[in-house]
Amino acid sequence: MTRFLGVDLAWAEGSASKPAKESGLACIDESGRVIDAGWARGTDAVMRWIDSLWEPGAVLAVDAPLVVDNLTGMRLCERETGSRYGSWYVSANASNLGRPWQGGVAIRRRLEASGWTYTDGLTPIDPATPRFFECYPYTTLVGAAEFGYLDKRPRYKRMGTSLPPDERREARAVVCDDLIQRIWRLTRASPPLDLGSHPVSDALVTEPSPLVDRPYKHREDLIDALLCAWTASLWWHGGTDRCQVLGARDDVAVLGRRPTIIAPARPEQRRTVEGARLVTAPGTSAP
């Protein structure tokens, strides 16, 4: 049964004087069972976790810029995130070689050295080959109808400054608990995700979201990792019937790799791209 891994990667690699922030980790299978879930700190620890769950045909979705070769500005996939999902209050941060955080690039290199293949979502890959791609959880939340966010993304990360800090944290926790209930309902979705199948993910449901910033961020990272893993499953099951490839028109960049984001999408979030190919769901592709 195929495994789907999700990593909400801390973009900065950290150093001896300043350790990396936590990365959220999650792995599910085709039935939606959560095989493992938790956190790791630093590229080495993230890679050890990924290696422990490696299997032929595994699919890994990473929330971090993986292919970056532009000196300044934004990558095309990031600009298209804003143009196609902006009406749902979703946009992307700019990634370029001038930015100090390159954790995604580092993890891509480590993954490729370990036998994983980067996919831009456009070129078919042998089903037995473990592959990984870049994703963005906000596009999953507004692009997959299962979550029910029809007009805008949930504000479970930053609530803005219109409320006093204490009220802001309370409002954030309410939004987060509502999001968790929506994820919980994926038990009956296709593809499924069963939060109750692992004690770490089950705690998201059985325990209220904390108000204190650090434990709240701990929870947020796990939520995003689970969304990444479910996005990997959605792409494997549905291909471009359920997802679109942002940055598909971009030039091939680093050593033949194209910087793209594979993003769940509803019809109104798509654009017709001349010459773009429809991608068969990887899970249904013939060997």
Short mmCIF file of C-alpha atoms in Angstrom, two decimals:
data_model
loop_
_atom_site.label_atom_id
_atom_site.label_comp_id
_atom_site.label_asym_id
_atom_site.label_seq_id
_atom_site.Cartn_x
_atom_site.Cartn_y
_atom_site.Cartn_z
CA MET A 1 0.00 0.00 0.00
CA THR A 2 1.52 3.31 -1.14
CA ARG A 3 2.80 5.70 1.50
CA PHE A 4 2.26 9.44 1.32
CA LEU A 5 4.62 11.63 3.32
CA GLY A 6 4.18 15.27 4.22
CA VAL A 7 6.82 17.66 5.55
CA ASP A 8 6.09 21.17 6.74
CA LEU A 9 9.73 22.18 6.49
CA ALA A 10 11.40 24.91 8.50
CA TRP A 11 12.88 27.03 5.73
CA ALA A 12 16.02 28.06 7.64
CA GLU A 13 18.51 25.25 8.18
CA GLY A 14 19.78 26.57 11.48
CA SER A 15 23.32 26.63 12.84
CA ALA A 16 25.32 25.69 15.91
CA SER A 17 24.44 29.01 17.52
CA LYS A 18 20.82 29.10 16.32
CA PRO A 19 19.09 25.71 15.97
CA ALA A 20 16.56 25.22 13.21
CA LYS A 21 12.89 25.56 14.02
CA GLU A 22 10.70 22.48 14.14
CA SER A 23 9.44 20.80 10.99
CA GLY A 24 6.11 18.99 11.07
CA LEU A 25 6.06 15.40 9.77
CA ALA A 26 3.26 13.05 8.75
CA CYS A 27 2.91 9.81 6.80
CA ILE A 28 -0.36 8.20 5.69
CA ASP A 29 -1.29 5.29 3.46
CA GLU A 30 -3.96 4.76 0.79
CA SER A 31 -6.56 3.90 3.41
CA GLY A 32 -5.96 7.21 5.18
CA ARG A 33 -4.32 5.58 8.18
CA VAL A 34 -1.70 7.78 9.81
CA ILE A 35 1.43 5.63 9.91
CA ASP A 36 3.53 8.20 11.74
CA ALA A 37 3.29 11.82 12.81
CA GLY A 38 5.49 14.16 14.79
CA TRP A 39 8.23 16.73 14.54
CA ALA A 40 11.95 17.01 13.83
CA ARG A 41 14.47 19.79 14.12
CA GLY A 42 17.09 20.29 11.40
CA THR A 43 17.74 18.76 7.98
CA ASP A 44 19.54 15.69 9.34
CA ALA A 45 16.63 14.74 11.60
CA VAL A 46 14.07 15.32 8.84
CA MET A 47 16.06 13.11 6.47
CA ARG A 48 16.35 10.34 9.07
CA TRP A 49 12.57 10.36 9.43
CA ILE A 50 12.02 10.28 5.65
CA ASP A 51 14.56 7.49 5.21
CA SER A 52 12.82 5.43 7.91
CA LEU A 53 9.59 5.49 5.87
CA TRP A 54 11.07 5.09 2.39
CA GLU A 55 9.52 2.49 0.12
CA PRO A 56 9.26 2.03 -3.66
CA GLY A 57 6.59 4.32 -5.11
CA ALA A 58 6.28 6.52 -2.03
CA VAL A 59 5.12 10.10 -2.63
CA LEU A 60 6.40 13.03 -0.56
CA ALA A 61 4.98 16.57 -0.55
CA VAL A 62 7.13 19.30 0.98
CA ASP A 63 5.96 22.75 2.01
CA ALA A 64 9.12 24.68 1.10
CA PRO A 65 10.72 26.11 -2.06
CA LEU A 66 12.63 23.18 -3.56
CA VAL A 67 13.96 24.56 -6.86
CA VAL A 68 15.23 28.14 -6.70
CA ASP A 69 17.49 29.74 -9.31
CA ASN A 70 16.10 33.27 -9.66
CA LEU A 71 18.42 35.93 -8.27
CA THR A 72 15.63 38.27 -7.18
CA GLY A 73 11.86 38.55 -7.15
CA MET A 74 9.40 35.66 -7.18
CA ARG A 75 9.28 32.38 -9.02
CA LEU A 76 6.49 32.00 -11.57
CA CYS A 77 4.76 29.35 -9.44
CA GLU A 78 4.58 31.86 -6.58
CA ARG A 79 3.16 34.59 -8.79
CA GLU A 80 0.55 32.16 -10.11
CA THR A 81 -0.38 31.24 -6.55
CA GLY A 82 -1.45 34.83 -6.01
CA SER A 83 -3.15 35.26 -9.38
CA ARG A 84 -5.17 32.04 -9.12
CA TYR A 85 -5.89 31.86 -5.40
CA GLY A 86 -5.75 35.54 -4.45
CA SER A 87 -9.54 35.81 -4.38
CA TRP A 88 -9.41 33.31 -1.51
CA TYR A 89 -6.80 35.47 0.29
CA VAL A 90 -3.97 33.09 -0.59
CA SER A 91 -0.60 34.32 -1.82
CA ALA A 92 2.97 33.06 -1.57
CA ASN A 93 6.16 34.48 -0.13
CA ALA A 94 8.92 35.30 -2.58
CA SER A 95 11.76 32.80 -2.93
CA ASN A 96 15.06 33.72 -4.58
CA LEU A 97 18.79 33.24 -4.18
CA GLY A 98 19.05 36.48 -2.25
CA ARG A 99 16.97 35.10 0.62
CA PRO A 100 18.87 33.60 3.57
CA TRP A 101 16.59 30.58 3.98
CA GLN A 102 17.34 27.75 1.55
CA GLY A 103 16.26 24.75 3.61
CA GLY A 104 14.02 23.49 0.81
CA VAL A 105 16.89 23.48 -1.68
CA ALA A 106 19.07 21.64 0.83
CA ILE A 107 16.43 18.97 1.47
CA ARG A 108 15.91 18.51 -2.29
CA ARG A 109 19.60 17.80 -2.75
CA ARG A 110 19.61 15.37 0.16
CA LEU A 111 16.52 13.59 -1.13
CA GLU A 112 17.95 13.19 -4.62
CA ALA A 113 21.17 11.82 -3.15
CA SER A 114 19.05 9.29 -1.23
CA GLY A 115 17.29 7.99 -4.34
CA TRP A 116 14.17 10.15 -4.45
CA THR A 117 13.17 11.82 -7.73
CA TYR A 118 11.92 15.39 -7.90
CA THR A 119 8.75 15.76 -9.97
CA ASP A 120 7.43 19.00 -11.41
CA GLY A 121 4.10 17.31 -12.08
CA LEU A 122 4.59 17.41 -15.85
CA THR A 123 6.87 14.50 -16.67
CA PRO A 124 5.69 10.92 -16.04
CA ILE A 125 7.73 8.93 -13.53
CA ASP A 126 7.90 5.16 -13.16
CA PRO A 127 5.33 4.16 -10.51
CA ALA A 128 7.96 2.27 -8.51
CA THR A 129 10.13 5.37 -8.17
CA PRO A 130 9.77 7.33 -4.92
CA ARG A 131 9.10 10.93 -5.88
CA PHE A 132 8.65 14.28 -4.16
CA PHE A 133 7.21 17.67 -5.05
CA GLU A 134 6.58 21.12 -3.64
CA CYS A 135 3.15 21.95 -2.23
CA TYR A 136 1.48 24.77 -0.31
CA PRO A 137 -1.14 23.86 2.33
CA TYR A 138 -3.17 27.04 1.87
CA THR A 139 -3.90 26.01 -1.73
CA THR A 140 -5.03 22.63 -0.44
CA LEU A 141 -7.48 24.19 1.99
CA VAL A 142 -9.15 26.44 -0.59
CA GLY A 143 -8.57 24.24 -3.65
CA ALA A 144 -10.07 21.02 -2.29
CA ALA A 145 -13.83 21.33 -1.88
CA GLU A 146 -13.75 18.76 0.94
CA PHE A 147 -12.73 21.47 3.42
CA GLY A 148 -15.60 23.79 2.58
CA TYR A 149 -13.61 27.03 2.41
CA LEU A 150 -15.55 28.46 -0.51
CA ASP A 151 -14.65 32.15 -0.25
CA LYS A 152 -11.42 32.53 1.76
CA ARG A 153 -8.73 30.65 3.62
CA PRO A 154 -8.99 30.05 7.37
CA ARG A 155 -6.88 32.40 9.49
CA TYR A 156 -5.34 29.76 11.72
CA LYS A 157 -1.82 31.18 11.41
CA ARG A 158 -1.94 34.95 11.90
CA MET A 159 -5.10 36.72 13.02
CA GLY A 160 -4.03 40.28 12.22
CA THR A 161 -3.77 43.17 14.65
CA SER A 162 -7.37 44.36 14.91
CA LEU A 163 -7.85 42.48 18.21
CA PRO A 164 -5.85 42.73 21.45
CA PRO A 165 -3.24 39.93 21.74
CA ASP A 166 -5.23 37.77 24.17
CA GLU A 167 -8.40 37.97 22.10
CA ARG A 168 -6.35 37.35 18.97
CA ARG A 169 -5.02 34.07 20.39
CA GLU A 170 -8.50 32.97 21.45
CA ALA A 171 -9.90 33.71 17.99
CA ARG A 172 -6.99 31.86 16.37
CA ALA A 173 -7.65 28.78 18.51
CA VAL A 174 -11.34 28.79 17.54
CA VAL A 175 -10.44 28.90 13.84
CA CYS A 176 -7.86 26.14 14.31
CA ASP A 177 -10.29 23.85 16.14
CA ASP A 178 -12.81 24.35 13.34
CA LEU A 179 -10.14 23.46 10.77
CA ILE A 180 -9.30 20.29 12.70
CA GLN A 181 -12.95 19.25 12.63
CA ARG A 182 -12.95 19.71 8.86
CA ILE A 183 -9.82 17.57 8.55
CA TRP A 184 -11.46 14.99 10.81
CA ARG A 185 -14.28 14.65 8.28
CA LEU A 186 -11.75 13.49 5.66
CA THR A 187 -12.20 10.04 7.20
CA ARG A 188 -15.11 9.67 4.76
CA ALA A 189 -13.45 11.49 1.85
CA SER A 190 -11.74 10.16 -1.25
CA PRO A 191 -8.86 9.98 -0.67
CA PRO A 192 -9.31 9.58 3.09
CA LEU A 193 -7.34 10.80 6.09
CA ASP A 194 -8.12 9.32 9.50
CA LEU A 195 -6.78 11.53 12.28
CA GLY A 196 -7.94 9.04 14.88
CA SER A 197 -5.68 6.28 13.58
CA HIS A 198 -2.54 7.57 15.37
CA PRO A 199 -2.24 8.97 18.90
CA VAL A 200 -0.33 12.09 17.83
CA SER A 201 -2.85 13.13 15.17
CA ASP A 202 -5.76 12.02 17.35
CA ALA A 203 -4.64 14.52 20.00
CA LEU A 204 -5.48 17.30 17.55
CA VAL A 205 -9.11 16.27 17.91
CA THR A 206 -9.25 15.31 21.57
CA GLU A 207 -7.31 18.30 22.92
CA PRO A 208 -8.25 21.97 22.36
CA SER A 209 -5.86 24.24 20.52
CA PRO A 210 -3.53 25.98 22.97
CA LEU A 211 -3.46 29.74 23.37
CA VAL A 212 0.27 30.08 24.11
CA ASP A 213 2.27 30.79 20.96
CA ARG A 214 4.95 28.07 21.14
CA PRO A 215 2.66 25.05 21.72
CA TYR A 216 0.24 26.51 19.21
CA LYS A 217 2.99 26.65 16.55
CA HIS A 218 3.83 23.04 17.45
CA ARG A 219 0.25 22.08 16.59
CA GLU A 220 0.15 24.23 13.47
CA ASP A 221 3.26 22.52 12.06
CA LEU A 222 1.65 19.10 12.50
CA ILE A 223 -1.57 20.23 10.83
CA ASP A 224 0.36 21.51 7.82
CA ALA A 225 2.36 18.27 7.59
CA LEU A 226 -0.88 16.25 7.54
CA LEU A 227 -2.24 18.54 4.83
CA CYS A 228 0.95 17.98 2.83
CA ALA A 229 0.61 14.20 3.17
CA TRP A 230 -3.04 14.35 2.10
CA THR A 231 -2.05 16.54 -0.88
CA ALA A 232 0.45 13.85 -1.91
CA SER A 233 -2.36 11.29 -1.75
CA LEU A 234 -4.75 13.55 -3.67
CA TRP A 235 -2.18 14.07 -6.44
CA TRP A 236 -1.42 10.34 -6.62
CA HIS A 237 -5.11 9.46 -6.83
CA GLY A 238 -6.38 12.32 -8.98
CA GLY A 239 -3.56 13.94 -10.96
CA THR A 240 -4.69 17.07 -12.79
CA ASP A 241 -8.34 16.13 -12.34
CA ARG A 242 -7.93 17.36 -8.76
CA CYS A 243 -4.75 19.45 -8.90
CA GLN A 244 -3.02 21.99 -11.12
CA VAL A 245 0.66 22.62 -11.69
CA LEU A 246 1.62 26.19 -10.86
CA GLY A 247 4.67 27.36 -12.80
CA ALA A 248 4.13 24.88 -15.63
CA ARG A 249 5.18 27.51 -18.19
CA ASP A 250 8.39 28.36 -16.36
CA ASP A 251 11.77 27.59 -17.86
CA VAL A 252 13.60 24.48 -16.81
CA ALA A 253 16.00 25.64 -14.14
CA VAL A 254 18.47 23.76 -11.97
CA LEU A 255 19.93 20.72 -13.79
CA GLY A 256 16.74 20.17 -15.77
CA ARG A 257 14.34 20.79 -12.90
CA ARG A 258 11.40 23.15 -13.23
CA PRO A 259 10.23 25.08 -10.13
CA THR A 260 6.55 24.21 -9.69
CA ILE A 261 3.93 23.89 -6.97
CA ILE A 262 1.37 21.10 -7.25
CA ALA A 263 -1.83 22.61 -5.88
CA PRO A 264 -5.36 21.25 -5.44
CA ALA A 265 -7.71 23.34 -7.55
CA ARG A 266 -11.38 23.86 -8.23
CA PRO A 267 -12.46 24.82 -11.78
CA GLU A 268 -12.70 28.53 -10.99
CA GLN A 269 -9.08 28.56 -9.75
CA ARG A 270 -7.64 27.17 -12.97
CA ARG A 271 -6.33 28.92 -16.07
CA THR A 272 -6.05 27.53 -19.57
CA VAL A 273 -2.36 27.18 -20.36
CA GLU A 274 -1.56 26.73 -24.03
CA GLY A 275 0.39 23.56 -24.63
CA ALA A 276 -0.06 22.25 -21.09
CA ARG A 277 -0.55 18.51 -20.81
CA LEU A 278 -3.08 16.76 -18.61
CA VAL A 279 -1.33 14.44 -16.22
CA THR A 280 -2.78 11.03 -15.51
CA ALA A 281 -3.08 10.34 -11.80
CA PRO A 282 0.27 8.78 -10.82
CA GLY A 283 -1.56 6.08 -8.91
CA THR A 284 -3.34 4.91 -12.06
CA SER A 285 -0.41 5.20 -14.47
CA ALA A 286 0.73 2.06 -16.20
CA PRO A 287 4.27 0.94 -15.32
#
